[in-house]
């Protein structure tokens, strides 16, 4: 199977799974934006995306994408390290035109995935997962946020609690911002690289594709960051009062 | 203005493919900055020979930047800290008095060390043998002007074709990928009507050979193009990807 | 014995196998009547090709395509690195795409004239004839020649011609042509029709007597440069395409490993060395800058299309330049002497290479040199930049300008380039007949390594043409005329005593060299030889200088064989040993060049004897006495070579004094 056996095939898998995840993030980011305007609207979206069959299928798909992206990344990296040979260079220098993130995608990927686990624990675990547990009969399954249990569909409540609870809320905000920064770097190279791997590039579009990539990365990270910053401001405001 | 400088060179010495290598440091006095880097190595070797020591083995031939034979990793850069040149065109004016210069061989699994700074780059020949050609025999070809080729295509093909096969791309790449080399040839021939006929088969064959020989997977870091002495563009890699993917999807 | 010697002293056209008939029919006639080898028999024949430059790679590929088994050798790590790759400017062909009156005859005539009437008419005509096929072949291979906006091929002009017939690929024509030939070769290697031996150096030809007691080349001894092992290879025929011997001068535009050893091996087995004194000195190289220098870098002749060559008119300006007090651009227009335009109004800066080189030497000898050593002239692009704009100049010559800037650390867009002549190409080489076969049966020699097509001087962009003509279109035909008789000869074992003997000879030579353990490095002796060659066998030669050269070279030979130091082991990778083996041959070649130059009491092309010049300093041929190819026959290690002449009768062209003035 050339998607596994050829280098370009493997990269195509990375590209497509990566771009799929970018689309999800864009959707997720837009959805989050609702929080800033109306908590009810946000909760309505949460209820639509609960443990419904289509949401579950999408979740499974999403999980598969993450898994593929992650496994291929590990596979490619092992191969690439082997390709370097056993003796490493004693001196390495910065190369002009080579962005830092492009050579550190795996590290950035680990940072991103680490936070995803935290993020799942913070929200998904208390929302969709809890609903699934309820459907499976574990009626009293519930996880609290800073001591308060919110209904699985009260996403807004959870978000607000997580990000505005004094001190811990601000710590979370900063952590999420760090995560988004890593994500921004990961996507700035990732989107460009995916398009390049899929062959959407030439001499003329070289710079343009890089700009497109930066725009997408900024859009994704920005959408999330707006919400975090909004609550950071809110939380600090509460502290001052 | 070029002056005379004293330097130290820290050179990778390795007796043979299986032997353990190590760094050895040598002092060189009164080196003219107008000398080329390889002339500096010549001077060092003369010094070693006069001390009845084994001179440093290194590849070099044309010394005008076109044969692609010289291959030194100088201070963290293939072909050293200057742009768009090969090691033989690097000059000592790029270095300062008292500087320690570290020289290593290309390090890539597909380019095993033969001795000291000399590596085996036959892998590139093998990739070429897999498909880096147009299948025409001598004689019986149409007139050279029979097929007009847009100047832009011819020029772009020429830029891709300027690759000298030195291996700096794979040496610079943290993934040990040979994509820039392969893409340069695939691009050159895909851009010209003469090469177009076999473009799909060529892309598949060359990529398969590249993978088989143990080169890594390209992650588009761009280190290859940044270090390429002939400034072969990264855009060629996109074209190779396109050619390859189209070929596979058609199968 | 005496009578035999007397008859052997002249080579007749029949002996050179020149076909009968009118000039333009000779090649066609030859092909129509030559013997061929049928496909089934081709598979049974092995051909050894040594060298992978334009001639070697194209021959190996073409022979393999035809069905022969080819064994191909190169000293570099890959066949793609042969020094043909460094040719910059272009390749000539008589396509007349520019509609400027070009024709096969005109290309033939320009080449004969450019060679100062010292080349064989039949060979040169054939060269001009096949030139067009070369361009077709290269385009079909995907060589990205420069094109016009209409999509058709572009041309530029080169020295010694009044038409634009030079095809080019930026300033990297040699590279692109070689990569074309290399790709064809790669295809055959991939198919298993060519067995490629990289990092192998030929050290001897193996001769085996046939049933008539006649010696035939049947293989080679080669040294594996990685392991140091001496290896034996059999071939029904041996083709040598190892390039020229310009590195006898140590400093030249040749690659570091370019050498004349294969030629000397053939010479020692009875192949004649023809016209060794014809060496081309290229006018536009970057001047020498120090004793540590390892090579000279060429700036393409194409630069003379748009660049203007000059020195100051006033001696005091030149002296101030030499002291570094002023720069070239500080000298006003009226004080510049565009000496080529002044002396040769018709061709101007585009006179042939020998003429341009001598003119530069003449100015520098008179004290008008423009750098600190006084050995440089200006090549100025300010006019072209004004006329065409910097962008156009950059597009045409960008890579050459960049190369100049990296080496000299001066911006040639602002300061005029400084150039000086340097050894570039050797027209002389192993004598071959019309079939490119040497005077030894079964031993062929193609490309720069043979003597055949350029006479006493080679025109720019003709080396690529000759290399590819020999390899693609001539040898693959002519070699069949020989091989058709060899189909009954089985593959021979390399255990035969002749192979063992040849290997023993090599091993002993290497042991002898390794045992000297003297005090001098190989390079230090090579540099000494180079200086002698440049000073006494260089651009201006006299009987006296040449006699001095012979004496000095003999002394260098003695020094070499008694005082060279080679570190390391013979049976491992040993670069110093490689160089020493090559230098041993360069010393012999240098001497042969001096002996030949001393014999040739005339000035022609690249060979300039100061005793034979016109009052204006132009070369003066002595057609009545020296209209012949001087073929030197080896007579033994310490005896003088024997001179055999191949008279050059010009049947189809009128011999004139070369005139580039009007």
PDB file of N, CA, C and O in Angstrom, chain C residues 587-628:
ATOM      1  N   UNK C 587      55.451  14.151 -15.916  1.00  0.00           N
ATOM      2  CA  UNK C 587      56.842  14.506 -16.180  1.00  0.00           C
ATOM      3  C   UNK C 587      57.234  14.062 -17.589  1.00  0.00           C
ATOM      4  O   UNK C 587      57.840  14.817 -18.355  1.00  0.00           O
ATOM      5  N   UNK C 588      56.808  12.845 -17.950  1.00  0.00           N
ATOM      6  CA  UNK C 588      57.122  12.348 -19.294  1.00  0.00           C
ATOM      7  C   UNK C 588      56.394  13.170 -20.365  1.00  0.00           C
ATOM      8  O   UNK C 588      56.954  13.476 -21.409  1.00  0.00           O
ATOM      9  N   UNK C 589      55.141  13.498 -20.068  1.00  0.00           N
ATOM     10  CA  UNK C 589      54.372  14.278 -21.051  1.00  0.00           C
ATOM     11  C   UNK C 589      54.991  15.651 -21.233  1.00  0.00           C
ATOM     12  O   UNK C 589      55.133  16.146 -22.349  1.00  0.00           O
ATOM     13  N   UNK C 590      55.372  16.263 -20.121  1.00  0.00           N
ATOM     14  CA  UNK C 590      55.986  17.593 -20.186  1.00  0.00           C
ATOM     15  C   UNK C 590      57.214  17.562 -21.082  1.00  0.00           C
ATOM     16  O   UNK C 590      57.411  18.442 -21.938  1.00  0.00           O
ATOM     17  N   UNK C 591      57.987  16.530 -20.916  1.00  0.00           N
ATOM     18  CA  UNK C 591      59.197  16.416 -21.717  1.00  0.00           C
ATOM     19  C   UNK C 591      58.839  16.238 -23.191  1.00  0.00           C
ATOM     20  O   UNK C 591      59.420  16.867 -24.079  1.00  0.00           O
ATOM     21  N   UNK C 592      57.848  15.411 -23.427  1.00  0.00           N
ATOM     22  CA  UNK C 592      57.418  15.154 -24.805  1.00  0.00           C
ATOM     23  C   UNK C 592      56.887  16.445 -25.453  1.00  0.00           C
ATOM     24  O   UNK C 592      57.127  16.700 -26.631  1.00  0.00           O
ATOM     25  N   UNK C 593      56.202  17.246 -24.658  1.00  0.00           N
ATOM     26  CA  UNK C 593      55.694  18.520 -25.177  1.00  0.00           C
ATOM     27  C   UNK C 593      56.863  19.404 -25.606  1.00  0.00           C
ATOM     28  O   UNK C 593      56.837  20.031 -26.665  1.00  0.00           O
ATOM     29  N   UNK C 594      57.888  19.450 -24.748  1.00  0.00           N
ATOM     30  CA  UNK C 594      59.051  20.288 -25.047  1.00  0.00           C
ATOM     31  C   UNK C 594      59.771  19.763 -26.280  1.00  0.00           C
ATOM     32  O   UNK C 594      60.160  20.542 -27.163  1.00  0.00           O
ATOM     33  N   UNK C 595      59.923  18.452 -26.373  1.00  0.00           N
ATOM     34  CA  UNK C 595      60.621  17.857 -27.513  1.00  0.00           C
ATOM     35  C   UNK C 595      59.854  18.167 -28.803  1.00  0.00           C
ATOM     36  O   UNK C 595      60.434  18.559 -29.823  1.00  0.00           O
ATOM     37  N   UNK C 596      58.556  18.030 -28.758  1.00  0.00           N
ATOM     38  CA  UNK C 596      57.737  18.296 -29.936  1.00  0.00           C
ATOM     39  C   UNK C 596      57.784  19.771 -30.315  1.00  0.00           C
ATOM     40  O   UNK C 596      57.900  20.126 -31.493  1.00  0.00           O
ATOM     41  N   UNK C 597      57.722  20.617 -29.300  1.00  0.00           N
ATOM     42  CA  UNK C 597      57.743  22.058 -29.556  1.00  0.00           C
ATOM     43  C   UNK C 597      59.086  22.475 -30.147  1.00  0.00           C
ATOM     44  O   UNK C 597      59.163  23.379 -30.990  1.00  0.00           O
ATOM     45  N   UNK C 598      60.125  21.805 -29.721  1.00  0.00           N
ATOM     46  CA  UNK C 598      61.460  22.103 -30.233  1.00  0.00           C
ATOM     47  C   UNK C 598      61.557  21.672 -31.692  1.00  0.00           C
ATOM     48  O   UNK C 598      62.148  22.366 -32.530  1.00  0.00           O
ATOM     49  N   UNK C 599      60.942  20.552 -31.991  1.00  0.00           N
ATOM     50  CA  UNK C 599      60.954  20.041 -33.360  1.00  0.00           C
ATOM     51  C   UNK C 599      60.164  20.953 -34.295  1.00  0.00           C
ATOM     52  O   UNK C 599      60.558  21.168 -35.434  1.00  0.00           O
ATOM     53  N   UNK C 600      59.088  21.492 -33.812  1.00  0.00           N
ATOM     54  CA  UNK C 600      58.206  22.276 -34.681  1.00  0.00           C
ATOM     55  C   UNK C 600      58.701  23.712 -34.790  1.00  0.00           C
ATOM     56  O   UNK C 600      58.306  24.586 -34.017  1.00  0.00           O
ATOM     57  N   UNK C 601      59.520  23.929 -35.789  1.00  0.00           N
ATOM     58  CA  UNK C 601      60.136  25.251 -35.930  1.00  0.00           C
ATOM     59  C   UNK C 601      59.221  26.157 -36.739  1.00  0.00           C
ATOM     60  O   UNK C 601      59.517  26.514 -37.888  1.00  0.00           O
ATOM     61  N   UNK C 602      58.139  26.498 -36.163  1.00  0.00           N
ATOM     62  CA  UNK C 602      57.159  27.413 -36.760  1.00  0.00           C
ATOM     63  C   UNK C 602      56.225  27.848 -35.641  1.00  0.00           C
ATOM     64  O   UNK C 602      56.262  27.298 -34.540  1.00  0.00           O
ATOM     65  N   UNK C 603      55.418  28.837 -35.928  1.00  0.00           N
ATOM     66  CA  UNK C 603      54.364  29.198 -34.982  1.00  0.00           C
ATOM     67  C   UNK C 603      53.041  28.846 -35.618  1.00  0.00           C
ATOM     68  O   UNK C 603      52.795  29.198 -36.770  1.00  0.00           O
ATOM     69  N   UNK C 604      52.219  28.150 -34.885  1.00  0.00           N
ATOM     70  CA  UNK C 604      50.890  27.862 -35.416  1.00  0.00           C
ATOM     71  C   UNK C 604      49.955  27.654 -34.242  1.00  0.00           C
ATOM     72  O   UNK C 604      50.289  26.974 -33.281  1.00  0.00           O
ATOM     73  N   UNK C 605      48.794  28.297 -34.316  1.00  0.00           N
ATOM     74  CA  UNK C 605      47.791  28.140 -33.271  1.00  0.00           C
ATOM     75  C   UNK C 605      48.366  28.340 -31.888  1.00  0.00           C
ATOM     76  O   UNK C 605      49.015  29.345 -31.604  1.00  0.00           O
ATOM     77  N   UNK C 606      48.128  27.370 -31.026  1.00  0.00           N
ATOM     78  CA  UNK C 606      48.562  27.482 -29.639  1.00  0.00           C
ATOM     79  C   UNK C 606      50.060  27.326 -29.455  1.00  0.00           C
ATOM     80  O   UNK C 606      50.585  27.540 -28.366  1.00  0.00           O
ATOM     81  N   UNK C 607      50.743  26.951 -30.500  1.00  0.00           N
ATOM     82  CA  UNK C 607      52.199  26.773 -30.412  1.00  0.00           C
ATOM     83  C   UNK C 607      52.863  28.014 -30.993  1.00  0.00           C
ATOM     84  O   UNK C 607      52.781  28.271 -32.204  1.00  0.00           O
ATOM     85  N   UNK C 608      53.502  28.800 -30.144  1.00  0.00           N
ATOM     86  CA  UNK C 608      54.099  30.042 -30.611  1.00  0.00           C
ATOM     87  C   UNK C 608      55.598  30.025 -30.359  1.00  0.00           C
ATOM     88  O   UNK C 608      56.045  30.072 -29.218  1.00  0.00           O
ATOM     89  N   UNK C 609      56.352  29.929 -31.445  1.00  0.00           N
ATOM     90  CA  UNK C 609      57.803  30.001 -31.337  1.00  0.00           C
ATOM     91  C   UNK C 609      58.188  31.433 -31.643  1.00  0.00           C
ATOM     92  O   UNK C 609      57.941  31.937 -32.738  1.00  0.00           O
ATOM     93  N   UNK C 610      58.819  32.070 -30.686  1.00  0.00           N
ATOM     94  CA  UNK C 610      59.108  33.500 -30.844  1.00  0.00           C
ATOM     95  C   UNK C 610      59.998  33.797 -32.046  1.00  0.00           C
ATOM     96  O   UNK C 610      59.963  34.899 -32.595  1.00  0.00           O
ATOM     97  N   UNK C 611      60.762  32.787 -32.462  1.00  0.00           N
ATOM     98  CA  UNK C 611      61.612  33.003 -33.638  1.00  0.00           C
ATOM     99  C   UNK C 611      60.787  33.150 -34.908  1.00  0.00           C
ATOM    100  O   UNK C 611      61.270  33.680 -35.914  1.00  0.00           O
ATOM    101  N   UNK C 612      59.541  32.649 -34.868  1.00  0.00           N
ATOM    102  CA  UNK C 612      58.738  32.645 -36.089  1.00  0.00           C
ATOM    103  C   UNK C 612      57.492  33.510 -35.901  1.00  0.00           C
ATOM    104  O   UNK C 612      56.422  33.025 -35.564  1.00  0.00           O
ATOM    105  N   UNK C 613      57.675  34.810 -36.076  1.00  0.00           N
ATOM    106  CA  UNK C 613      56.538  35.709 -35.993  1.00  0.00           C
ATOM    107  C   UNK C 613      56.707  36.831 -37.000  1.00  0.00           C
ATOM    108  O   UNK C 613      57.814  37.145 -37.415  1.00  0.00           O
ATOM    109  N   UNK C 614      55.590  37.411 -37.384  1.00  0.00           N
ATOM    110  CA  UNK C 614      55.631  38.531 -38.322  1.00  0.00           C
ATOM    111  C   UNK C 614      56.072  39.771 -37.561  1.00  0.00           C
ATOM    112  O   UNK C 614      56.047  39.779 -36.320  1.00  0.00           O
ATOM    113  N   UNK C 615      56.427  40.801 -38.262  1.00  0.00           N
ATOM    114  CA  UNK C 615      56.826  42.034 -37.547  1.00  0.00           C
ATOM    115  C   UNK C 615      55.733  42.545 -36.599  1.00  0.00           C
ATOM    116  O   UNK C 615      56.016  43.165 -35.590  1.00  0.00           O
ATOM    117  N   UNK C 616      54.456  42.236 -36.911  1.00  0.00           N
ATOM    118  CA  UNK C 616      53.376  42.690 -36.009  1.00  0.00           C
ATOM    119  C   UNK C 616      53.169  41.720 -34.853  1.00  0.00           C
ATOM    120  O   UNK C 616      52.245  41.882 -34.064  1.00  0.00           O
ATOM    121  N   UNK C 617      53.971  40.688 -34.794  1.00  0.00           N
ATOM    122  CA  UNK C 617      53.847  39.747 -33.690  1.00  0.00           C
ATOM    123  C   UNK C 617      52.828  38.654 -33.916  1.00  0.00           C
ATOM    124  O   UNK C 617      52.380  38.007 -32.978  1.00  0.00           O
ATOM    125  N   UNK C 618      52.414  38.436 -35.182  1.00  0.00           N
ATOM    126  CA  UNK C 618      51.470  37.352 -35.458  1.00  0.00           C
ATOM    127  C   UNK C 618      52.231  36.063 -35.749  1.00  0.00           C
ATOM    128  O   UNK C 618      53.385  36.079 -36.178  1.00  0.00           O
ATOM    129  N   UNK C 619      51.540  34.939 -35.525  1.00  0.00           N
ATOM    130  CA  UNK C 619      52.165  33.632 -35.734  1.00  0.00           C
ATOM    131  C   UNK C 619      52.523  33.434 -37.204  1.00  0.00           C
ATOM    132  O   UNK C 619      51.781  33.834 -38.102  1.00  0.00           O
ATOM    133  N   UNK C 620      53.687  32.819 -37.448  1.00  0.00           N
ATOM    134  CA  UNK C 620      54.121  32.565 -38.815  1.00  0.00           C
ATOM    135  C   UNK C 620      54.298  31.070 -39.012  1.00  0.00           C
ATOM    136  O   UNK C 620      55.187  30.463 -38.432  1.00  0.00           O
ATOM    137  N   UNK C 621      53.409  30.504 -39.808  1.00  0.00           N
ATOM    138  CA  UNK C 621      53.537  29.084 -40.094  1.00  0.00           C
ATOM    139  C   UNK C 621      54.636  28.838 -41.104  1.00  0.00           C
ATOM    140  O   UNK C 621      55.012  29.724 -41.870  1.00  0.00           O
ATOM    141  N   UNK C 622      55.155  27.622 -41.119  1.00  0.00           N
ATOM    142  CA  UNK C 622      56.133  27.217 -42.130  1.00  0.00           C
ATOM    143  C   UNK C 622      55.525  26.016 -42.850  1.00  0.00           C
ATOM    144  O   UNK C 622      55.894  24.874 -42.609  1.00  0.00           O
ATOM    145  N   UNK C 623      54.562  26.325 -43.737  1.00  0.00           N
ATOM    146  CA  UNK C 623      53.797  25.245 -44.358  1.00  0.00           C
ATOM    147  C   UNK C 623      54.652  24.279 -45.160  1.00  0.00           C
ATOM    148  O   UNK C 623      54.353  23.091 -45.241  1.00  0.00           O
ATOM    149  N   UNK C 624      55.721  24.800 -45.759  1.00  0.00           N
ATOM    150  CA  UNK C 624      56.544  23.909 -46.577  1.00  0.00           C
ATOM    151  C   UNK C 624      57.263  22.862 -45.727  1.00  0.00           C
ATOM    152  O   UNK C 624      57.532  21.764 -46.182  1.00  0.00           O
ATOM    153  N   UNK C 625      57.551  23.176 -44.494  1.00  0.00           N
ATOM    154  CA  UNK C 625      58.317  22.236 -43.679  1.00  0.00           C
ATOM    155  C   UNK C 625      57.471  21.509 -42.628  1.00  0.00           C
ATOM    156  O   UNK C 625      57.787  20.396 -42.230  1.00  0.00           O
ATOM    157  N   UNK C 626      56.435  22.150 -42.126  1.00  0.00           N
ATOM    158  CA  UNK C 626      55.769  21.555 -40.954  1.00  0.00           C
ATOM    159  C   UNK C 626      54.290  21.262 -41.131  1.00  0.00           C
ATOM    160  O   UNK C 626      53.551  21.142 -40.171  1.00  0.00           O
ATOM    161  N   UNK C 627      53.898  21.137 -42.400  1.00  0.00           N
ATOM    162  CA  UNK C 627      52.499  20.804 -42.599  1.00  0.00           C
ATOM    163  C   UNK C 627      52.303  19.303 -42.388  1.00  0.00           C
ATOM    164  O   UNK C 627      52.003  18.563 -43.308  1.00  0.00           O
ATOM    165  N   UNK C 628      52.532  18.881 -41.151  1.00  0.00           N
ATOM    166  CA  UNK C 628      52.326  17.466 -40.843  1.00  0.00           C
ATOM    167  C   UNK C 628      51.935  17.304 -39.382  1.00  0.00           C
ATOM    168  O   UNK C 628      52.124  18.210 -38.559  1.00  0.00           O
TER     169      UNK C 628
END
